[in-house]
XYZ file of C-alpha atoms in Angstrom:
670
model
C 86.282 68.978 161.734
C 84.356 71.641 163.654
C 85.752 75.111 163.092
C 86.775 77.310 165.950
C 85.351 80.758 165.404
C 87.269 82.127 168.421
C 84.316 84.116 169.623
C 85.011 85.615 173.044
C 82.979 84.404 176.005
C 80.510 86.525 177.912
C 77.380 88.601 177.100
C 77.210 89.704 173.430
C 77.203 93.356 174.255
C 80.481 93.012 176.179
C 82.395 90.638 173.810
C 84.160 93.220 171.616
C 85.057 95.536 174.578
C 86.380 92.683 176.633
C 88.290 91.261 173.721
C 89.994 94.619 173.057
C 90.832 95.024 176.758
C 92.675 91.709 176.898
C 94.466 91.224 173.519
C 98.226 91.575 173.129
C 99.391 94.839 171.583
C 102.482 95.887 169.598
C 104.118 99.016 170.963
C 104.675 101.951 168.546
C 108.391 101.420 168.200
C 107.977 97.753 167.359
C 105.334 98.401 164.701
C 108.037 100.028 162.609
C 109.636 96.564 162.406
C 106.586 94.833 161.028
C 105.354 94.700 157.384
C 101.779 94.027 156.327
C 100.570 93.329 152.744
C 97.062 94.530 151.796
C 95.649 93.157 148.528
C 92.819 95.315 147.191
C 92.311 98.989 147.926
C 88.586 99.440 147.817
C 86.734 100.490 150.964
C 87.872 97.526 153.057
C 91.494 97.408 151.811
C 91.887 101.159 151.563
C 90.646 101.819 155.061
C 92.745 98.931 156.467
C 95.932 100.112 154.696
C 95.485 103.697 155.869
C 94.666 102.698 159.471
C 97.525 100.135 159.707
C 99.981 102.701 158.336
C 98.653 105.385 160.730
C 99.256 102.978 163.595
C 102.950 102.628 162.464
C 103.094 99.399 160.464
C 104.873 99.312 157.113
C 102.144 98.635 154.568
C 102.461 97.412 151.006
C 99.158 97.962 149.164
C 98.270 96.347 145.827
C 95.604 97.378 143.350
C 95.060 95.952 139.847
C 93.520 99.302 138.812
C 95.612 102.325 137.919
C 94.538 103.947 141.178
C 92.671 102.966 144.362
C 90.078 105.537 143.351
C 88.904 103.082 140.606
C 88.079 100.288 143.040
C 84.618 98.925 142.480
C 83.476 100.369 145.866
C 82.765 103.544 143.890
C 79.790 101.804 142.252
C 77.868 101.585 145.560
C 75.140 104.157 145.204
C 72.464 104.147 147.926
C 74.128 104.581 151.337
C 75.761 103.175 154.481
C 73.921 101.950 157.569
C 74.656 103.087 161.053
C 72.680 102.881 164.304
C 72.659 106.545 165.375
C 68.856 106.979 165.582
C 68.953 110.513 164.193
C 65.382 110.217 163.089
C 64.237 109.200 166.583
C 62.305 106.318 165.070
C 63.464 103.614 167.469
C 66.774 102.547 166.003
C 69.490 101.097 168.249
C 72.594 98.961 168.071
C 70.429 95.933 169.015
C 67.854 96.744 166.232
C 70.565 96.961 163.611
C 71.968 93.720 164.900
C 68.545 92.056 164.804
C 67.645 93.384 161.307
C 70.953 92.145 159.885
C 70.678 88.662 161.383
C 66.999 88.354 160.294
C 67.834 89.848 156.869
C 70.507 87.193 156.445
C 67.863 84.535 157.236
C 69.481 83.519 160.497
C 72.667 82.207 158.826
C 75.089 84.779 160.312
C 77.466 84.518 163.293
C 75.800 86.509 166.041
C 78.932 87.871 167.680
C 80.362 89.295 164.386
C 77.116 90.997 163.485
C 76.741 92.577 166.893
C 80.261 93.946 166.634
C 79.402 95.357 163.202
C 76.341 97.093 164.564
C 78.342 98.378 167.582
C 81.062 100.058 165.475
C 78.750 101.377 162.803
C 78.233 104.747 164.526
C 82.035 105.226 164.642
C 82.209 104.891 160.892
C 80.002 107.889 160.313
C 82.035 110.039 162.738
C 85.200 108.910 161.046
C 83.905 109.728 157.542
C 82.411 113.105 158.505
C 85.811 114.049 159.977
C 87.388 113.097 156.658
C 84.978 115.438 154.898
C 82.636 112.959 153.238
C 79.692 115.109 151.991
C 76.752 113.193 153.478
C 73.360 114.576 152.701
C 72.009 116.884 155.351
C 68.518 118.042 156.301
C 67.447 121.644 156.517
C 68.785 122.060 160.069
C 72.220 120.889 159.015
C 72.027 117.384 160.614
C 72.943 114.334 158.640
C 69.969 112.979 156.710
C 68.846 109.368 156.606
C 66.725 107.264 154.327
C 65.324 103.729 154.489
C 66.447 100.501 152.771
C 64.812 97.111 152.361
C 64.225 94.788 155.286
C 64.018 97.353 158.054
C 61.365 99.581 159.600
C 63.643 102.566 160.494
C 65.668 105.167 158.557
C 69.338 104.458 159.248
C 71.025 104.837 155.861
C 73.405 107.746 155.524
C 74.065 108.771 151.938
C 75.679 111.192 149.543
C 73.154 111.522 146.787
C 73.609 108.374 144.620
C 77.390 108.431 144.990
C 77.889 107.162 148.479
C 80.515 104.553 147.685
C 82.585 106.991 145.625
C 82.503 109.664 148.384
C 83.470 107.161 151.087
C 86.266 105.795 148.882
C 87.687 109.213 148.365
C 87.845 109.574 152.165
C 89.750 106.301 152.526
C 91.929 107.271 149.570
C 92.805 110.589 151.157
C 93.806 108.805 154.304
C 95.910 106.437 152.216
C 97.532 109.333 150.385
C 98.617 110.888 153.686
C 100.474 107.629 154.545
C 101.894 107.218 151.048
C 103.383 110.696 151.298
C 104.926 109.740 154.722
C 106.414 106.566 153.220
C 104.281 104.261 155.468
C 102.322 102.857 152.525
C 104.201 101.578 149.502
C 101.561 101.640 146.722
C 101.638 99.125 143.928
C 99.142 100.126 141.280
C 98.553 97.864 138.224
C 99.735 94.791 140.148
C 97.702 91.578 140.440
C 98.160 89.050 143.121
C 98.525 85.531 141.587
C 99.543 83.513 144.613
C 100.164 83.624 148.355
C 103.368 82.294 149.899
C 103.105 80.186 153.073
C 106.339 79.665 155.099
C 106.321 77.290 158.088
C 102.490 77.326 158.070
C 102.207 81.117 158.108
C 101.298 83.553 155.309
C 104.552 85.480 154.600
C 104.037 87.061 151.206
C 102.546 87.105 147.734
C 103.515 86.661 144.126
C 102.317 89.428 141.787
C 102.399 90.328 138.146
C 103.033 93.894 137.067
C 100.147 94.375 134.602
C 102.059 96.961 132.566
C 105.453 95.199 132.092
C 104.396 91.606 132.747
C 107.170 91.184 135.387
C 106.434 88.564 138.051
C 107.472 89.813 141.512
C 107.968 88.505 145.021
C 106.755 90.532 148.030
C 107.193 89.527 151.622
C 105.445 90.578 154.939
C 104.648 89.334 158.378
C 100.935 89.155 157.583
C 98.779 89.240 154.475
C 95.348 90.878 154.239
C 93.034 89.996 151.315
C 90.446 92.683 150.476
C 89.776 91.878 146.837
C 85.946 91.931 146.724
C 83.376 89.319 145.625
C 82.927 86.794 142.913
C 79.632 87.933 141.267
C 81.303 87.821 137.842
C 81.211 84.052 137.962
C 77.830 84.694 136.280
C 79.558 86.747 133.492
C 76.662 89.252 133.465
C 76.465 90.984 136.802
C 76.388 94.486 138.264
C 80.063 94.214 139.084
C 82.756 96.010 137.061
C 84.176 93.703 134.376
C 87.538 93.563 136.118
C 86.059 92.351 139.438
C 87.280 88.788 140.001
C 87.898 86.073 142.580
C 91.552 85.253 141.896
C 93.165 86.495 145.141
C 90.476 84.747 147.318
C 90.652 81.592 145.231
C 94.451 81.354 145.321
C 94.414 81.530 149.112
C 91.709 78.892 149.108
C 93.991 76.542 147.177
C 96.776 77.210 149.710
C 94.693 76.178 152.713
C 92.092 78.920 153.446
C 88.613 77.383 153.647
C 85.955 78.900 151.330
C 82.584 79.378 153.038
C 79.029 79.393 151.759
C 79.773 80.035 148.015
C 76.102 79.469 147.132
C 75.059 82.547 149.127
C 74.917 85.125 146.318
C 72.662 88.130 146.152
C 70.437 88.868 143.182
C 69.627 92.534 143.259
C 66.038 93.434 142.292
C 66.614 96.928 140.912
C 68.802 96.593 137.800
C 68.347 97.796 134.254
C 67.096 94.724 132.248
C 69.356 92.867 129.850
C 68.873 94.127 126.299
C 70.787 91.556 124.226
C 73.469 88.882 124.047
C 76.121 91.453 123.212
C 76.191 92.888 126.754
C 79.213 92.513 128.947
C 77.752 93.792 132.194
C 74.514 94.964 133.862
C 73.772 98.270 135.544
C 72.379 98.669 139.021
C 69.796 101.125 140.003
C 70.190 101.842 143.749
C 67.837 100.207 146.174
C 67.369 103.686 147.689
C 64.917 104.269 144.723
C 62.522 101.894 146.455
C 62.016 104.507 149.172
C 59.923 106.548 146.714
C 59.398 104.261 143.781
C 56.491 101.842 143.658
C 56.918 98.532 141.881
C 54.124 97.187 139.688
C 53.035 95.206 136.678
C 49.717 95.352 134.802
C 46.949 93.328 136.307
C 45.473 92.262 132.931
C 47.396 90.212 130.337
C 45.753 92.340 127.585
C 47.509 95.384 128.938
C 50.841 93.448 129.173
C 50.665 92.606 125.496
C 49.552 96.080 124.485
C 52.583 97.621 126.286
C 54.993 95.067 124.804
C 53.637 95.737 121.341
C 53.678 99.551 121.781
C 49.935 100.018 121.607
C 49.844 101.371 125.166
C 52.138 103.218 127.507
C 52.393 102.397 131.215
C 51.084 105.844 132.010
C 47.837 104.927 130.215
C 46.946 102.426 132.914
C 44.846 103.615 135.759
C 45.634 102.719 139.451
C 43.005 99.972 139.348
C 44.727 98.393 136.317
C 48.066 98.078 138.157
C 49.248 95.272 140.419
C 51.580 96.784 143.107
C 52.517 93.172 143.975
C 55.043 93.919 146.749
C 52.555 96.110 148.556
C 49.894 93.456 148.053
C 51.985 90.537 149.231
C 54.052 92.216 152.010
C 51.892 94.982 153.512
C 54.140 95.653 156.500
C 57.333 96.322 154.418
C 55.774 96.998 150.926
C 58.347 98.052 148.369
C 61.133 97.869 151.040
C 61.234 94.148 151.500
C 64.780 92.642 151.421
C 66.473 92.109 148.060
C 66.034 88.409 147.911
C 62.319 88.628 148.581
C 61.842 91.482 146.027
C 63.910 89.634 143.425
C 61.929 86.375 143.646
C 58.652 88.287 143.575
C 59.677 90.028 140.316
C 60.768 86.705 138.878
C 57.415 85.139 139.874
C 55.406 87.884 138.137
C 57.590 87.730 135.003
C 57.495 83.899 134.883
C 53.722 84.187 135.128
C 53.790 86.256 131.886
C 53.412 89.813 133.258
C 56.862 91.120 132.299
C 56.556 94.380 130.536
C 59.475 94.564 128.084
C 59.971 92.709 124.804
C 61.765 89.794 126.511
C 59.158 89.579 129.259
C 61.832 90.216 131.943
C 61.032 93.596 133.449
C 58.730 95.194 135.977
C 58.084 98.942 136.551
C 59.564 101.189 139.220
C 57.281 104.178 139.259
C 57.914 107.709 140.788
C 54.637 109.368 139.865
C 53.142 109.034 143.422
C 56.275 110.350 145.072
C 56.560 113.374 142.611
C 52.935 114.241 143.358
C 53.324 113.846 147.127
C 56.461 115.934 147.311
C 54.961 118.490 144.924
C 51.884 119.040 147.131
C 54.153 119.285 150.227
C 56.310 121.892 148.512
C 53.317 123.873 147.418
C 52.159 124.152 151.022
C 55.602 125.082 152.163
C 55.733 127.830 149.520
C 52.340 129.048 150.245
C 50.853 128.231 146.884
C 47.084 127.760 147.016
C 45.334 125.524 144.567
C 48.501 124.647 142.584
C 47.984 123.230 139.090
C 48.971 119.630 138.313
C 51.847 120.995 136.262
C 53.104 123.062 139.154
C 52.807 120.144 141.545
C 54.764 118.012 139.168
C 57.385 120.669 138.658
C 57.918 121.115 142.405
C 57.878 117.378 143.173
C 60.387 116.643 140.371
C 62.895 119.040 141.935
C 62.799 117.099 145.228
C 63.185 113.707 143.511
C 65.974 115.180 141.401
C 67.772 116.424 144.508
C 67.584 112.960 146.085
C 68.210 110.710 143.125
C 69.124 112.964 140.150
C 72.359 111.265 139.097
C 70.610 107.838 139.160
C 67.777 109.136 136.882
C 70.423 110.649 134.594
C 72.275 107.355 134.334
C 69.057 105.452 133.562
C 68.116 107.924 130.842
C 71.533 107.691 129.214
C 71.338 103.948 129.106
C 67.670 103.384 128.218
C 66.931 106.656 126.413
C 63.722 107.169 128.349
C 62.942 109.991 130.843
C 62.164 108.302 134.187
C 60.476 111.389 135.494
C 57.840 111.051 132.803
C 57.554 107.245 132.426
C 58.267 104.452 134.943
C 61.721 102.884 134.997
C 61.962 99.232 133.928
C 63.924 96.973 136.253
C 64.731 93.273 136.649
C 66.894 91.296 139.133
C 70.603 90.724 138.379
C 73.581 89.172 140.145
C 75.074 91.631 142.610
C 76.887 91.006 145.924
C 78.322 87.680 147.202
C 77.692 86.871 150.807
C 79.885 83.755 150.611
C 83.661 84.028 150.578
C 86.798 83.004 152.477
C 86.018 81.681 155.919
C 87.358 83.800 158.811
C 87.188 83.699 162.585
C 86.225 86.485 164.992
C 89.699 88.041 164.369
C 89.045 88.037 160.560
C 91.824 85.518 160.141
C 91.437 82.567 157.710
C 92.436 79.001 158.417
C 95.968 79.972 157.443
C 97.809 81.765 160.317
C 98.752 85.333 159.405
C 96.342 85.421 156.473
C 93.408 87.764 156.934
C 90.386 88.439 154.731
C 88.112 91.483 154.994
C 85.146 93.123 153.224
C 83.148 91.279 150.554
C 86.046 88.842 150.060
C 85.221 87.047 153.348
C 82.062 85.106 154.106
C 81.228 88.234 156.202
C 78.346 89.085 158.508
C 75.449 88.868 156.170
C 74.391 85.239 156.351
C 72.333 84.165 153.307
C 71.292 87.689 152.201
C 72.829 91.126 152.601
C 70.598 93.966 153.592
C 70.992 97.086 151.419
C 73.586 99.649 152.619
C 75.434 97.079 154.642
C 78.350 96.384 152.285
C 79.941 99.752 152.861
C 79.303 99.350 156.576
C 81.014 96.012 156.695
C 83.972 97.017 154.541
C 84.752 100.165 156.600
C 84.059 98.456 159.907
C 86.586 95.711 159.019
C 89.147 98.140 157.748
C 88.914 101.065 160.227
C 87.825 99.454 163.476
C 88.230 95.660 163.580
C 91.302 94.383 161.704
C 93.706 97.010 163.159
C 92.980 95.562 166.642
C 92.805 91.859 165.764
C 95.941 91.789 163.600
C 97.985 93.341 166.388
C 97.267 90.372 168.630
C 98.824 88.075 166.016
C 101.722 90.338 165.094
C 102.767 90.786 168.720
C 104.689 87.499 168.278
C 106.604 88.849 165.298
C 108.433 91.821 166.878
C 111.732 89.859 166.834
C 111.195 88.066 163.558
C 113.025 90.643 161.417
C 112.423 91.210 157.743
C 110.959 88.212 155.807
C 113.256 87.090 153.026
C 111.907 86.448 149.565
C 114.974 84.262 148.722
C 113.547 81.054 150.060
C 112.320 77.789 148.463
C 108.647 78.696 149.206
C 108.817 81.935 147.243
C 110.760 80.303 144.434
C 108.211 77.436 144.175
C 105.206 79.836 144.114
C 106.821 82.077 141.526
C 107.666 79.037 139.326
C 104.084 77.902 139.421
C 102.774 81.327 138.466
C 105.146 81.636 135.580
C 104.253 78.126 134.346
C 100.594 79.095 134.207
C 101.386 82.268 132.319
C 103.564 80.348 129.886
C 100.751 77.815 129.381
C 98.265 80.507 128.400
C 100.693 82.150 126.003
C 101.732 78.904 124.308
C 98.389 77.116 124.191
C 97.372 77.123 120.594
C 93.637 77.073 121.072
C 90.784 78.452 118.877
C 88.358 79.996 121.393
C 88.559 83.317 123.231
C 88.444 83.587 127.062
C 85.073 85.306 126.815
C 83.655 82.342 124.920
C 84.168 80.157 127.968
C 83.162 82.797 130.445
C 79.809 83.382 128.696
C 79.102 79.644 128.621
C 79.901 79.430 132.336
C 77.661 82.407 133.071
C 74.717 80.937 131.181
C 74.953 77.644 133.161
C 75.236 79.613 136.434
C 72.242 81.854 135.693
C 69.976 79.043 134.362
C 70.790 76.382 136.963
C 72.446 78.118 139.922
C 70.606 81.448 139.758
C 67.484 82.793 141.443
C 65.990 79.323 141.831
C 67.828 76.031 142.156
C 66.854 72.373 142.289
C 68.743 69.089 142.711
C 68.569 68.038 139.040
C 69.721 71.416 137.725
C 72.556 71.649 140.261
C 73.869 68.197 139.352
C 73.730 69.078 135.664
C 75.473 72.417 136.399
C 78.364 70.619 138.184
C 78.862 68.313 135.203
C 78.532 71.101 132.611
C 80.994 73.415 134.414
C 83.541 70.622 134.649
C 83.203 70.038 130.859
C 83.573 73.743 130.096
C 86.706 73.792 132.277
C 88.193 70.811 130.493
C 87.519 72.467 127.119
C 88.982 75.741 128.394
C 92.353 74.258 129.214
C 92.479 72.449 125.841
C 91.158 75.214 123.550
C 91.642 78.654 125.011
C 93.492 81.197 122.899
C 95.293 84.090 124.537
C 96.773 86.622 122.047
C 99.515 89.130 122.629
C 102.663 88.710 124.831
C 103.251 87.956 128.489
C 105.764 90.803 128.860
C 103.380 93.620 128.138
C 100.009 94.952 129.188
C 97.736 92.110 128.137
C 94.073 92.208 129.346
C 93.278 88.852 127.749
C 95.984 87.161 129.720
C 94.646 88.783 132.933
C 91.174 87.590 132.031
C 92.340 84.028 131.252
C 93.715 83.551 134.782
C 90.560 84.945 136.347
C 88.183 82.879 134.259
C 90.225 79.744 135.047
C 89.510 80.498 138.711
C 85.830 81.126 138.074
C 85.582 77.769 136.285
C 86.692 76.073 139.496
C 84.748 78.323 141.883
C 81.564 77.848 139.820
C 81.529 74.102 140.384
C 82.143 74.491 144.100
C 79.310 77.023 144.159
C 76.951 74.438 142.647
C 78.244 71.730 145.006
C 77.545 73.927 148.008
C 74.008 74.738 146.769
C 73.347 71.050 146.150
C 74.532 70.183 149.656
C 72.299 72.835 151.294
C 68.961 71.219 150.863
C 66.991 74.139 152.267
C 65.922 77.624 151.164
C 67.439 80.545 153.006
C 67.946 84.125 151.906
C 69.346 84.354 148.391
C 69.733 80.542 148.203
C 66.267 79.379 147.043
C 65.795 75.595 146.546
C 62.545 74.871 144.709
C 62.180 71.705 146.809
C 62.154 73.678 150.014
C 59.178 76.025 149.953
C 56.491 76.827 152.534
C 53.442 74.876 151.208
C 50.723 76.400 153.370
C 49.783 79.062 155.893
C 50.564 82.784 155.741
C 54.083 82.220 154.403
C 52.978 79.954 151.489
C 55.400 80.151 148.590
C 58.190 81.678 150.685
C 61.644 80.135 151.431
C 61.671 77.340 153.985
C 64.711 76.968 156.187
C 65.793 73.757 157.877
C 67.393 74.887 161.118
C 67.641 71.346 162.462
C 70.092 70.257 159.707
C 71.535 73.431 158.229
C 72.177 76.020 160.960
C 75.852 76.029 160.106
C 78.429 77.803 157.975
C 79.658 75.492 155.225
C 83.457 75.876 154.943
C 85.086 73.928 152.087
C 88.667 72.646 152.117
C 90.483 72.480 148.803
C 91.406 68.932 147.693
C 92.259 69.383 144.069
C 89.044 69.031 141.948
C 86.186 71.199 143.182
C 83.968 68.126 143.300
C 86.352 66.615 145.876
C 86.269 69.592 148.314
C 85.744 68.528 151.895
C 83.041 70.086 154.048
C 83.765 71.522 157.490
C 80.993 72.960 159.632
C 80.855 75.894 161.927
C 77.712 75.408 163.934
C 75.812 78.650 164.437
C 74.648 79.596 167.899
C 71.652 81.893 168.525
C 71.658 83.036 172.128
C 70.416 86.594 171.721
C 68.027 86.199 168.809
C 65.247 83.674 168.536
C 65.472 81.422 165.483
C 62.139 81.837 163.760
C 60.402 82.102 160.408
C 61.482 85.232 158.548
C 58.342 87.210 157.667
C 57.971 90.623 156.051
C 54.232 90.481 155.765
C-alpha cells in the first residue's frame, strides 16, 4: 500500500494558503455541539487545547501529571526557531525550510516542512502577546542566537528556560478556557486505549491515577499529543514519566507507526556516572554557540587527566584537539546533533575520552569569557585591563546568557564550569519517528490526530536544535485548528457520542483485564529490572551505531525480555490507589513491543541517514569519508508500519518522498 499524504497541489509556497482557502469550516454556533479530546498538555497539546476551546469547541484535556505546567516541554532549554531575520543575516522562510530538510538528511515531507517554516514567525508574535519573556538586546528588540546545522541566528530564547516560559504561555491560555468552561481538565489521568466506532476515533479509556478508577470519555475527534519514546532506552534526557503508551495504543488500533529508528542522540549531556542512575541530564545545545569542544591530542595527557595528575586547564592550545572545528570548518562546533554525537563517540572510542569511564569530552568556555571580557572592557572604557578583570567582565556576560545551565551543571557534577571545562557525552534525547500523519495531521484512523513529538513530524532522520518547540506550537496553534475543522464539518448533526456502546465496553474490559493481570501476576522481578535490560540492549545494539548482526540480535533479545516480563513481573500495591509501579508496568510493556519494532525498522533501512547510522553504509572515500551514506534510490520513503500482533510481523507501508523544491544531495557541513 502506498500512503496518501494528502498534500495539496500547486507551488510549495502557496499550498498552505490555498488549502486554508478551500477547506470546509464549522460555524461558531455549531462548534458548541462538537467535543474534542486532547491527550497530553505539553506545548503541542496545551496550545491545541487552548486554541480549539478559543474557537468554540468543547475540549476535554488529559494529563498524567498533576498539572499541565509539569509537562516535559518545560525541560527544553535553548530556544525556538523562527524565520524573522531580526539579525539581518540572510534568514528567510525558504532558508529555514532548506536547513530543516537538509538537517533531517532529506527524509522529511517537503510540504509539511515548508508550512512549518511559514508559520514559525506567527508563533513568536503569539508568544510575545502572551507575555513570554524572550531575551532582548540593548535596543529592546528580541535577541537571537545560533544552533547547530545553520549559518544564521534564528533561535529566540528565554535564558535557558525557553520551554518552561513557552509552556506557561500555553498554560495561561488554557486556564482562560478552563475558567470559561470550554476546557474540562483531567489531571492525573492516563489514556490506556482509544475507542474506534464505525471506523472513526470516538473516545478513549483512561485510568484515574489517584483513585485507580477506569473511565470512558467520548468525543467527535481525538488528538494525541503525548510526546516521544526516548525512554525506550531507559536512560535518556526525558523525564522518567515520559512514555509511549498513548501513541502505542493507537498504533495497535490501526494508526501506522512511522520511522521508529529515527531517534536523536544529543551530543551535549552530562556523562553517565554509574549504574544506579535513572535518567540523564541535558546541557542545552545553545552552549555550543560559545563553548568549544575538545579532547587532548596526546594519549599521555588523556591518562594524566583521568588519573588526576593533570587538569584540563593545564593543557595549552597546541595540546588540544578541537575536533569539530578541525573536521567541519564551515560549521565548527555548530554542526547538527547527529554529526556532533558521532564525532564525540569516535574520539572516545579511539581512547581520548577524558573521564574515568572514557566517555566524555570537554565543552570549554574560556575563549568566550575572554572574548566577551575584552569587548566589555572596551565598552566600559577600561584601558589595559588585567586578565582577572577581563575574566570577571566576561563571566558576567556568559552568566547572563547561560547562568541557570551552569548552575545546574555545578549542582550535579560539583565542578565550577566557569573555571574548568564542562564534561559532556551524547545521550538519547528526541524521537523523530512516531505515529504517521498526513498533511492534515490525521493518522490512518479517521478522526484520530497526532501532533508534536508524538507524530513522525517534520524533522526527517534528525531534528535540528530549537525545532521541537517550533513544531509543537505550530501544530497546536496554527495547523491542527484549521485541519480538524475540515473533518469535523461532517459532525455538526452527529450529536453527543454515547459511551454506552459495545466498542467502549470492549475497550474498557481489555484495559481492566491488563490491570488485573499485573496486580495478580506473582512474579519475582521489578518493572525496572526489565526496563534496564531493554535499555542496555537498545543502547548497545540500536544506539549511535547499528549493524545487521546487532539489530537481529536485538530483536531476538527484546522478544525474550518481553516473554520473561509477562511471566515474571511483580507489581506491588493495589489497583484502586495511586500506584506508580502499576503505571510503569503498562508503559514498559509497551516499550518492550516498540523496542522490537524500532530494531526491525533499523534493520530494514540499510542506509545511514541523520541519527540512523548503519556501520555498513559509510562514505569510504572523498571529502565525506567516514560520514553517513544515504541510499536515495531505495530508501527515499517514510516507513509506516501496520500492527499485526507481534512486532516482528508488522507490515511495511511506504510513503514515497518527493523533492521538487530542494535538490537531493550529499549532506555536508564541512
